[in-house]
mmCIF file of C-alpha atoms in Angstrom:
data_model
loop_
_atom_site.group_PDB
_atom_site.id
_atom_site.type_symbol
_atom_site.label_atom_id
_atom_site.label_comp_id
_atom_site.label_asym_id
_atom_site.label_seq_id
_atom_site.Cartn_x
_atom_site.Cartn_y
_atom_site.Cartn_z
ATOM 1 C CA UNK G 141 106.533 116.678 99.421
ATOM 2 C CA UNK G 142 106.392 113.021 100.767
ATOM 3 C CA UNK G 143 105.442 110.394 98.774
ATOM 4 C CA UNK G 144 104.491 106.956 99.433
ATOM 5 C CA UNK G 145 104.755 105.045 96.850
ATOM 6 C CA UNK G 146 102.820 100.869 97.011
ATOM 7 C CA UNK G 147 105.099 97.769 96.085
ATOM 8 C CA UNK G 148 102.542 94.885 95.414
ATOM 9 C CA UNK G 149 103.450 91.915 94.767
ATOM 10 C CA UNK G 150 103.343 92.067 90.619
ATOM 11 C CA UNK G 151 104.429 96.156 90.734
ATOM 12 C CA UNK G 152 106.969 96.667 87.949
ATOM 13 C CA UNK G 153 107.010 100.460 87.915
ATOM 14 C CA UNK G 154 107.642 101.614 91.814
ATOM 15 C CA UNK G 155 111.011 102.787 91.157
ATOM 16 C CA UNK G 156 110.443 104.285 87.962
ATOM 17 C CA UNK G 157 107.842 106.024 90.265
ATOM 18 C CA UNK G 158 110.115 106.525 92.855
ATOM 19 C CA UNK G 159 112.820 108.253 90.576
ATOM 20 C CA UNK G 160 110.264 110.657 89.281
ATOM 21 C CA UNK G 161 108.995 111.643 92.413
ATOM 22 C CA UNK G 162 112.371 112.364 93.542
ATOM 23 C CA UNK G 163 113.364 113.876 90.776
ATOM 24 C CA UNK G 164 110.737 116.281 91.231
ATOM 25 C CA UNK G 165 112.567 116.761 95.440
ATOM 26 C CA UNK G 166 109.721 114.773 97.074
ATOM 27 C CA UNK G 167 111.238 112.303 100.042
ATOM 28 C CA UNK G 168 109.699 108.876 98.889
ATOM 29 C CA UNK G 169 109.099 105.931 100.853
ATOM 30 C CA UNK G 170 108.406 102.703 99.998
ATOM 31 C CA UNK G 171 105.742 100.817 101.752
ATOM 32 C CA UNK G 172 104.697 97.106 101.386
ATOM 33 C CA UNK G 173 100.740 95.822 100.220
ATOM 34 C CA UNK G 174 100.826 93.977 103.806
ATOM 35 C CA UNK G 175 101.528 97.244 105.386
ATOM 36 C CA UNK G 176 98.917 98.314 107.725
ATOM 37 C CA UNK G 177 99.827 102.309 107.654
ATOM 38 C CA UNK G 178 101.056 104.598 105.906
ATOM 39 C CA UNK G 179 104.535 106.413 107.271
ATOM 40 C CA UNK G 180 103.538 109.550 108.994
ATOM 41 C CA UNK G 181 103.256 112.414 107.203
ATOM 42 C CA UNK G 182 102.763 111.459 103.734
ATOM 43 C CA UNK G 183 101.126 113.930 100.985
ATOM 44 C CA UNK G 184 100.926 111.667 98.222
ATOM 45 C CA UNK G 185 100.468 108.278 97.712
ATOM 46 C CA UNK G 186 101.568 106.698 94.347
ATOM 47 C CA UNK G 187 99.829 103.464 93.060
ATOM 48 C CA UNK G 188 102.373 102.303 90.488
ATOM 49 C CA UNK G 189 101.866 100.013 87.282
ATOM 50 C CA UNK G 190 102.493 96.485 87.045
ATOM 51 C CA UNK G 191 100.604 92.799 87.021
ATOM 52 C CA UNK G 192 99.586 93.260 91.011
ATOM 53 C CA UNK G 193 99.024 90.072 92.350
ATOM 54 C CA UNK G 194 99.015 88.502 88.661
ATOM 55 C CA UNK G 195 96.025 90.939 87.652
ATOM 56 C CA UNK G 196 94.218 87.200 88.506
ATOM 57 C CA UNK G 197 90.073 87.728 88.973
ATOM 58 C CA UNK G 198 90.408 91.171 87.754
ATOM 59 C CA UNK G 199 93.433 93.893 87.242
ATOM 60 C CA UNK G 200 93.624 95.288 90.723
ATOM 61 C CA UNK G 201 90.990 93.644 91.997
ATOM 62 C CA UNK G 202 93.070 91.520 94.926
ATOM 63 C CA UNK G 203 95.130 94.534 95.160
ATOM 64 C CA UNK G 204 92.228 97.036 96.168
ATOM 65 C CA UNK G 205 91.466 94.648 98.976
ATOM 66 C CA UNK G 206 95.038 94.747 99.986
ATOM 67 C CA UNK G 207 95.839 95.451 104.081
ATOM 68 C CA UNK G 208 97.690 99.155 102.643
ATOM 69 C CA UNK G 209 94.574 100.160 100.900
ATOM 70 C CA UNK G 210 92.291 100.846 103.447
ATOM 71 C CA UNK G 211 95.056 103.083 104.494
ATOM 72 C CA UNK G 212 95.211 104.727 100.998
ATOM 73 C CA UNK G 213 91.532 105.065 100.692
ATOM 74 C CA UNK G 214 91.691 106.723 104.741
ATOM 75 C CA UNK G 215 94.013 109.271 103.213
ATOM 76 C CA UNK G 216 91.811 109.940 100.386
ATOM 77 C CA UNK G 217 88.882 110.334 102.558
ATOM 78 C CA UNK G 218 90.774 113.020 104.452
ATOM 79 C CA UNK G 219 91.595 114.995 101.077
ATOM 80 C CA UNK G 220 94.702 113.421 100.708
ATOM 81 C CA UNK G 221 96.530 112.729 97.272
ATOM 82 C CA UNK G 222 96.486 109.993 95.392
ATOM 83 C CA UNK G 223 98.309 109.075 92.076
ATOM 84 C CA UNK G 224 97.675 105.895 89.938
ATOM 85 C CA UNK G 225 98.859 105.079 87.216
ATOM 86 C CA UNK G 226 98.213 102.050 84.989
ATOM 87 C CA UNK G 227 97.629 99.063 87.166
ATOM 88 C CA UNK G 228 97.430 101.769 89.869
ATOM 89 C CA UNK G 229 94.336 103.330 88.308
ATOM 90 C CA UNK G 230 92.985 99.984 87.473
ATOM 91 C CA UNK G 231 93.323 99.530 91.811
ATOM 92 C CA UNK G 232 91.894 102.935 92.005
ATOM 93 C CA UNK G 233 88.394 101.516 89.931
ATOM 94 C CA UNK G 234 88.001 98.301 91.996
ATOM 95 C CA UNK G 235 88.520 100.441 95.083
ATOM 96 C CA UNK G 236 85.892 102.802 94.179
ATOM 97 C CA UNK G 237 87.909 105.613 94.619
ATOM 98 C CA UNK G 238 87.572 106.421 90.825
ATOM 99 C CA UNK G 239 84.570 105.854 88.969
ATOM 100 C CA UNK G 240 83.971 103.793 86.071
ATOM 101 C CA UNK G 241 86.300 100.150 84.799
ATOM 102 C CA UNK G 242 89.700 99.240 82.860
ATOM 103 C CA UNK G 243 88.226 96.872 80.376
ATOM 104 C CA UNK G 244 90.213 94.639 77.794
ATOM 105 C CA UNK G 245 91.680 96.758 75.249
ATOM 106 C CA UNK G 246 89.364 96.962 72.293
ATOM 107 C CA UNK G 247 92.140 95.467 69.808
ATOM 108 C CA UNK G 248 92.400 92.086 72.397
ATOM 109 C CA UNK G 249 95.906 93.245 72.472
ATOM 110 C CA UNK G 250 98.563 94.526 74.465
ATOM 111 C CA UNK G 251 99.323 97.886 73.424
ATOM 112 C CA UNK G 252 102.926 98.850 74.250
ATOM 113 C CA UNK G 253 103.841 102.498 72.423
ATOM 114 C CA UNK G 254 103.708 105.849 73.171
ATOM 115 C CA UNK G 255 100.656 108.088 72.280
ATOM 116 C CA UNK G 256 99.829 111.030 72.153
ATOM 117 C CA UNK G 257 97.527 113.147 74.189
ATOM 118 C CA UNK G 258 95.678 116.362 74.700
ATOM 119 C CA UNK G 259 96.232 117.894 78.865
ATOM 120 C CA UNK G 260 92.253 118.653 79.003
ATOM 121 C CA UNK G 261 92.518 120.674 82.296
ATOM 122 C CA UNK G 262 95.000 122.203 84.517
ATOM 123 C CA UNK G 263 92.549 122.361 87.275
ATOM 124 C CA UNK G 264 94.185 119.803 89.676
ATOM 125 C CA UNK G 265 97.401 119.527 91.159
ATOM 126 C CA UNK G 266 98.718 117.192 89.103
ATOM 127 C CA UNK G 267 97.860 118.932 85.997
ATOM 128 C CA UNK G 268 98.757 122.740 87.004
ATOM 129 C CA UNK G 269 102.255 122.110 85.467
ATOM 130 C CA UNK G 270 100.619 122.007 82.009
ATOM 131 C CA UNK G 271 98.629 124.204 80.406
ATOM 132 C CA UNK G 272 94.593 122.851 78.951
ATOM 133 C CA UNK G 273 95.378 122.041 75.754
ATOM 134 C CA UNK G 274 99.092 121.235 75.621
ATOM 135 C CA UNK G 275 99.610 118.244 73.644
ATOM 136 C CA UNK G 276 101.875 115.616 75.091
ATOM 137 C CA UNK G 277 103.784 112.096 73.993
ATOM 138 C CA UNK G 278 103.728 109.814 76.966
ATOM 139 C CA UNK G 279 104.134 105.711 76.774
ATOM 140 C CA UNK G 280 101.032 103.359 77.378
ATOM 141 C CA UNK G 281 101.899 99.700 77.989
ATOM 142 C CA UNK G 282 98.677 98.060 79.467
ATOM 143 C CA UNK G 283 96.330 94.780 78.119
ATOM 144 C CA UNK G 284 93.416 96.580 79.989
ATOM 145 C CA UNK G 285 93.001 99.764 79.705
ATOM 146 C CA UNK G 286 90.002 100.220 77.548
ATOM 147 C CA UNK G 287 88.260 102.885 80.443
ATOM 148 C CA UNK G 288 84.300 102.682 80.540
ATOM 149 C CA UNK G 289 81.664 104.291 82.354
ATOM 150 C CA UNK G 290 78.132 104.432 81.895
ATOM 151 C CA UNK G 291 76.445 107.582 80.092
ATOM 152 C CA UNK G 292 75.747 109.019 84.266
ATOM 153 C CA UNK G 293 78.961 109.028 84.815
ATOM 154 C CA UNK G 294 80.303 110.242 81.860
ATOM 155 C CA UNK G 295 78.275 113.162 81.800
ATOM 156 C CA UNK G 296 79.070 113.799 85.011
ATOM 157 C CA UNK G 297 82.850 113.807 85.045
ATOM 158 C CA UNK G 298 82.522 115.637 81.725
ATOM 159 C CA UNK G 299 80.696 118.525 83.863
ATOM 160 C CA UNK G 300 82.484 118.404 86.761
ATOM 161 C CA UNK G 301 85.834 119.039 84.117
ATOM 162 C CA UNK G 302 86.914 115.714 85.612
ATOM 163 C CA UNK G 303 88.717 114.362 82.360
ATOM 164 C CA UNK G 304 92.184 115.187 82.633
ATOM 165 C CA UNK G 305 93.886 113.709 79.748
ATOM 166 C CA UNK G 306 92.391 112.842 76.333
ATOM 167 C CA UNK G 307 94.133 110.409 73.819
ATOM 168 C CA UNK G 308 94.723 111.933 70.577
ATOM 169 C CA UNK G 309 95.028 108.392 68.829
ATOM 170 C CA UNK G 310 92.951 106.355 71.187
ATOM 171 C CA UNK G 311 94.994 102.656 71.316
ATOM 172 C CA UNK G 312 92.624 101.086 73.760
ATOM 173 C CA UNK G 313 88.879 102.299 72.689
ATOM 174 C CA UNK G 314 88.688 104.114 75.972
ATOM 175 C CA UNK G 315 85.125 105.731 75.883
ATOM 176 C CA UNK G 316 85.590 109.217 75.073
ATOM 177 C CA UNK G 317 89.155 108.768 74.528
ATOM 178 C CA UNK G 318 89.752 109.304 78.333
ATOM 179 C CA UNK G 319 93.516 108.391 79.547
ATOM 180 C CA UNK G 320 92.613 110.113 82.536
ATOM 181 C CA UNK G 321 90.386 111.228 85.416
ATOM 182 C CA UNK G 322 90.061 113.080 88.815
ATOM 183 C CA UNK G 323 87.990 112.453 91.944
ATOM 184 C CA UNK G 324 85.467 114.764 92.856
ATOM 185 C CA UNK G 325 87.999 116.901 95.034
ATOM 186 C CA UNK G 326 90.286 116.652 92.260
ATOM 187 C CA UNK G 327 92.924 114.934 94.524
ATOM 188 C CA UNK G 328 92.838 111.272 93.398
ATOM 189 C CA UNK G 329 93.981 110.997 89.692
ATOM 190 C CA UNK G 330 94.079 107.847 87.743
ATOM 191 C CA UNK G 331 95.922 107.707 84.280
ATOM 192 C CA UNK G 332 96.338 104.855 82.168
ATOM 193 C CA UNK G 333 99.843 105.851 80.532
ATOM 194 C CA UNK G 334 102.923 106.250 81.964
ATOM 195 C CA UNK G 335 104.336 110.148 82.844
ATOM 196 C CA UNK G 336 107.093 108.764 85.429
ATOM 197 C CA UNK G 337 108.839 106.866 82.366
ATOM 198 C CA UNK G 338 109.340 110.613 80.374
ATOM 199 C CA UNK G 339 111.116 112.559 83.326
ATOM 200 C CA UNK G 340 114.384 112.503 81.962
ATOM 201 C CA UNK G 341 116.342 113.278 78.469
ATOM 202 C CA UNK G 342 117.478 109.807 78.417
ATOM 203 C CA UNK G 343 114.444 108.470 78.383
ATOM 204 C CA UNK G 344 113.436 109.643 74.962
ATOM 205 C CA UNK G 345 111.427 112.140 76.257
ATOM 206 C CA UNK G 346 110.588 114.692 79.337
ATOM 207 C CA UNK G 347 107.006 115.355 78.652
ATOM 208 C CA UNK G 348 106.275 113.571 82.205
ATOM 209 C CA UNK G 349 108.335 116.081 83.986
ATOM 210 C CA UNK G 350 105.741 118.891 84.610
ATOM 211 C CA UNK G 351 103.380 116.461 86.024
ATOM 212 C CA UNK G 352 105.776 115.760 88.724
ATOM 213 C CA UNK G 353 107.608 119.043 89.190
ATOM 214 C CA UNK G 354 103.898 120.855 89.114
ATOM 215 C CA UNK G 355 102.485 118.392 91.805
ATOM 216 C CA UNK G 356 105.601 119.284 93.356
ATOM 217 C CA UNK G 357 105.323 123.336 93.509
ATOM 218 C CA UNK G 358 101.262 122.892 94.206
ATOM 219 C CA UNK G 359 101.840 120.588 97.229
ATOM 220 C CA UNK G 360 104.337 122.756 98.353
ATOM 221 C CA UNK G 361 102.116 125.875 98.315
ATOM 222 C CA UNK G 362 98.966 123.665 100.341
ATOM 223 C CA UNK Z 885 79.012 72.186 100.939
ATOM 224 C CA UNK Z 886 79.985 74.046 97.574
ATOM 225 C CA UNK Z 887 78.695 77.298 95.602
ATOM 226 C CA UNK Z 888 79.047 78.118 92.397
ATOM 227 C CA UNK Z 889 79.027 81.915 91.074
ATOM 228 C CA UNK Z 890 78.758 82.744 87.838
ATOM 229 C CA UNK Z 891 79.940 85.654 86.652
ATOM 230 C CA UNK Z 892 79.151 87.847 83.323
ATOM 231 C CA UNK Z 893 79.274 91.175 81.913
ATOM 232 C CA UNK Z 894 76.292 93.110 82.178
ATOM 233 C CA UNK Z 895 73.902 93.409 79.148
ATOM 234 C CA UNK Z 896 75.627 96.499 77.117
ATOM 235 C CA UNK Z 897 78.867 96.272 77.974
ATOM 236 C CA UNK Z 898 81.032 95.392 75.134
ATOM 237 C CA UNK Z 899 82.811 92.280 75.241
ATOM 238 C CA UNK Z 900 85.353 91.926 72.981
ATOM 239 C CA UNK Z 901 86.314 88.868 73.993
ATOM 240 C CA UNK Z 902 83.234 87.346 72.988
ATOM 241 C CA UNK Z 903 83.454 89.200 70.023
ATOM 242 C CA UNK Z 904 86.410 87.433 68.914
ATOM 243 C CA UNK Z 905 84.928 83.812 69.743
ATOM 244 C CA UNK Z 906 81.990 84.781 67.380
ATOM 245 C CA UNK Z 907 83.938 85.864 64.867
ATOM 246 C CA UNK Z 908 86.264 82.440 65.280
ATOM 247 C CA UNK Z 909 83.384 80.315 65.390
ATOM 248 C CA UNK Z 910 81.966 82.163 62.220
ATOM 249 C CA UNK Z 911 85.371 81.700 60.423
ATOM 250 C CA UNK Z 912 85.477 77.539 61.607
ATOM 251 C CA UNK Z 913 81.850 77.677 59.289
ATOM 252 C CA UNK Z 914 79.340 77.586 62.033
ATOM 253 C CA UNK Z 915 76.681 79.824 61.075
ATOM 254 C CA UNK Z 916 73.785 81.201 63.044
ATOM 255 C CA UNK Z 917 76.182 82.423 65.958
ATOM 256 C CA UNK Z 918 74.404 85.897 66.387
ATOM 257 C CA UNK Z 919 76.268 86.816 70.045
ATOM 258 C CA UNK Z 920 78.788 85.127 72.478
ATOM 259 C CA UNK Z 921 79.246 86.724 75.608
ATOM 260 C CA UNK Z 922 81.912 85.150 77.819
ATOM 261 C CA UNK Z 923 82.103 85.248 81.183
ATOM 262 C CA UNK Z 924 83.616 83.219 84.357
ATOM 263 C CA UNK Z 925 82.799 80.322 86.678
ATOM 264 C CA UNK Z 926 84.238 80.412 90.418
ATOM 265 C CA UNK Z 927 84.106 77.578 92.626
ATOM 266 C CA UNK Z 928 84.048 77.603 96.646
ATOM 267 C CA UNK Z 929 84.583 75.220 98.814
ATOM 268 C CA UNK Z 930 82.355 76.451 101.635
ATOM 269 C CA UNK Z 931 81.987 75.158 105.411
ATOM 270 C CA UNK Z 932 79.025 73.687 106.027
ATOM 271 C CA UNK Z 933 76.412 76.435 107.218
ATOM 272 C CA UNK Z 934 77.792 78.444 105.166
ATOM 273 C CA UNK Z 935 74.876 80.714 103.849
ATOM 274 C CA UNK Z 936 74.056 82.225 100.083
ATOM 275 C CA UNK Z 937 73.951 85.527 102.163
ATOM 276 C CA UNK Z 938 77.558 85.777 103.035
ATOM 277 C CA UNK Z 939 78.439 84.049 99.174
ATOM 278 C CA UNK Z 940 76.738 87.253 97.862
ATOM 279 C CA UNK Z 941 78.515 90.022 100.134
ATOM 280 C CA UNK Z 942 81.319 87.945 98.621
ATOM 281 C CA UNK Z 943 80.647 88.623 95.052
ATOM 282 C CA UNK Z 944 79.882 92.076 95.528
ATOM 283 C CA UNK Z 945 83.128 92.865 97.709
ATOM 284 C CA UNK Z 946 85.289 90.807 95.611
ATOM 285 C CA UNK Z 947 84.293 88.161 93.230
ATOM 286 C CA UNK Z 948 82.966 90.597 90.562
ATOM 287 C CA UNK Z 949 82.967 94.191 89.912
ATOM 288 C CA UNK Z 950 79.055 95.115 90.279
ATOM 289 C CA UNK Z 951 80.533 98.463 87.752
ATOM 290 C CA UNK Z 952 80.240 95.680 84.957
ATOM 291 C CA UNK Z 953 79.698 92.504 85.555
ATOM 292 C CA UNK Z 954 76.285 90.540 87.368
ATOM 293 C CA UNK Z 955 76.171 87.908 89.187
ATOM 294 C CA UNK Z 956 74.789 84.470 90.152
ATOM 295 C CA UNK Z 957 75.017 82.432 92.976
ATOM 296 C CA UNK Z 958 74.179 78.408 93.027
ATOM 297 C CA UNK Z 959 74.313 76.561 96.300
ATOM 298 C CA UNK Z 960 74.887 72.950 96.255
#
């Protein structure tokens, strides 16, 4: 597996990206926002967390128009994978690549814990490490992650078995208590909380590890 | 020449934000606020020519998120 993994200015969570990629044996390289391409060969591209570009107009917005992410969204058009998490899935919104908006956490605050939540589907290659249903304790740290989608669109990722990952004790007011979506191919996942900061026993927890290690084994068998 | 676009959330989705102005401008004792919806202002500084055409592709490739949020444009 080769992942690519975007440094914006503003990204805070690259290398914790980076690690958990590698962790999971995938050859990562790093690749800068002003970056035109993306390094040959590349399964994966990860869209990390952070404050890109200040989150100024909107989280991700400046990002999505970003030189690299016409690149990303080429990729995706060609069925490749993309991962983003946090402000990553807040780029993958304003892109257009995922449907639906990252609004202002309910509370007006910044939630920074770890939650709990319910692996909805293990229909995806991100997910096939987990079993539907497993319950799982993963860190959210985000002011805007409040996901919403009009009733359309909800009903329609709901058919489709597009929700990936439920929050059990919803800290945002996400509609539906979604943490986490697919595209239509299943290949572009956003996520609002953090799997890449549970990969290893010293991090208080490894309940990240089967994402990583089970997009590992399912790129590996594409 | 200068535009002005406003942008707000669209009718029905919740803004919390505004939310918590009401509820501030409740607790200062000004009654009768039934809603507050906030929103933003964004100034250009356009060359001249510049048309309300090419201000709107703006707004709906960048300035707001057409998911959520409307838009208006002013030309001065």
């Amino acid at each position: 597996m080769h992942a690519a993994v975007i440094v914006f200015p503003g990204s805070n969570c690259d290398r914790d990206m980076a690690v958990a990629f590698r962790q999971a044996g995938a050859r990562v390289t790093m690749v800068w926002h002003k970056d035109t391409a993306l390094p040959d060969g590349v399964d994966v591209v990860g869209i990390p967390g952070g404050f890109s570009f200040g989150d100024y107009l909107r989280c991700g917005a400046i990002a999505a128009n970003s030189p690299i992410c016409r690149s990303v969204m080429a990729h995706a058009g060609r069925g490749g994978y993309v991962l983003g998490i946090c402000n990553g899935f807040q780029v993958l919104t304003e892109t257009g690549m995922l449907p639906g908006v990252l609004l202002r956490n309910a509370a007006l605050k910044y939630v920074c814990r770890t939650v709990r939540m319910r692996v909805e589907t293990a229909d995806s290659a991100f997910t096939c490490g987990y079993a539907a249903g497993d319950e799982i304790t993963i860190p959210v740290a985000h002011h805007d992650g409040n996901y919403f989608a009009d009733s359309d669109t909800l009903k329609w990722l709901h058919d489709q078995d597009r929700v990936v990952f439920r929050y059990l004790d919803n800290p945002n007011g996400s509609v539906d208590d979604i943490a986490g979506i697919v595209s239509e191919n299943r290949r572009v996942l956003g996520m609002m909380p953090h799997p890449e900061r549970v990969v290893d026993p010293m991090h208080g927890g490894t309940d990240g590890a089967s994402f990583f290690s089970g997009l590992a084994a399912a790129l590996a068998h594409a | 020449m200068k535009a002005r676009v406003h942008v707000m959330l669209k009718t029905g989705v919740l803004d919390p934000q505004g939310e918590a102005v009401r509820h501030a401008l409740g607790s200062l004792g000004f009654d009768g606020v039934e809603g507050v919806r906030q929103g933003k202002v964004i100034e250009l500084d356009l060359a001249e020519g510049t048309t309300e055409e090419t201000v709107t592709q703006m707004c709906e490739k960048l300035l707001a998120n057409t998911v959520i949020e409307s838009y208006r444009v002013e030309m001065e």
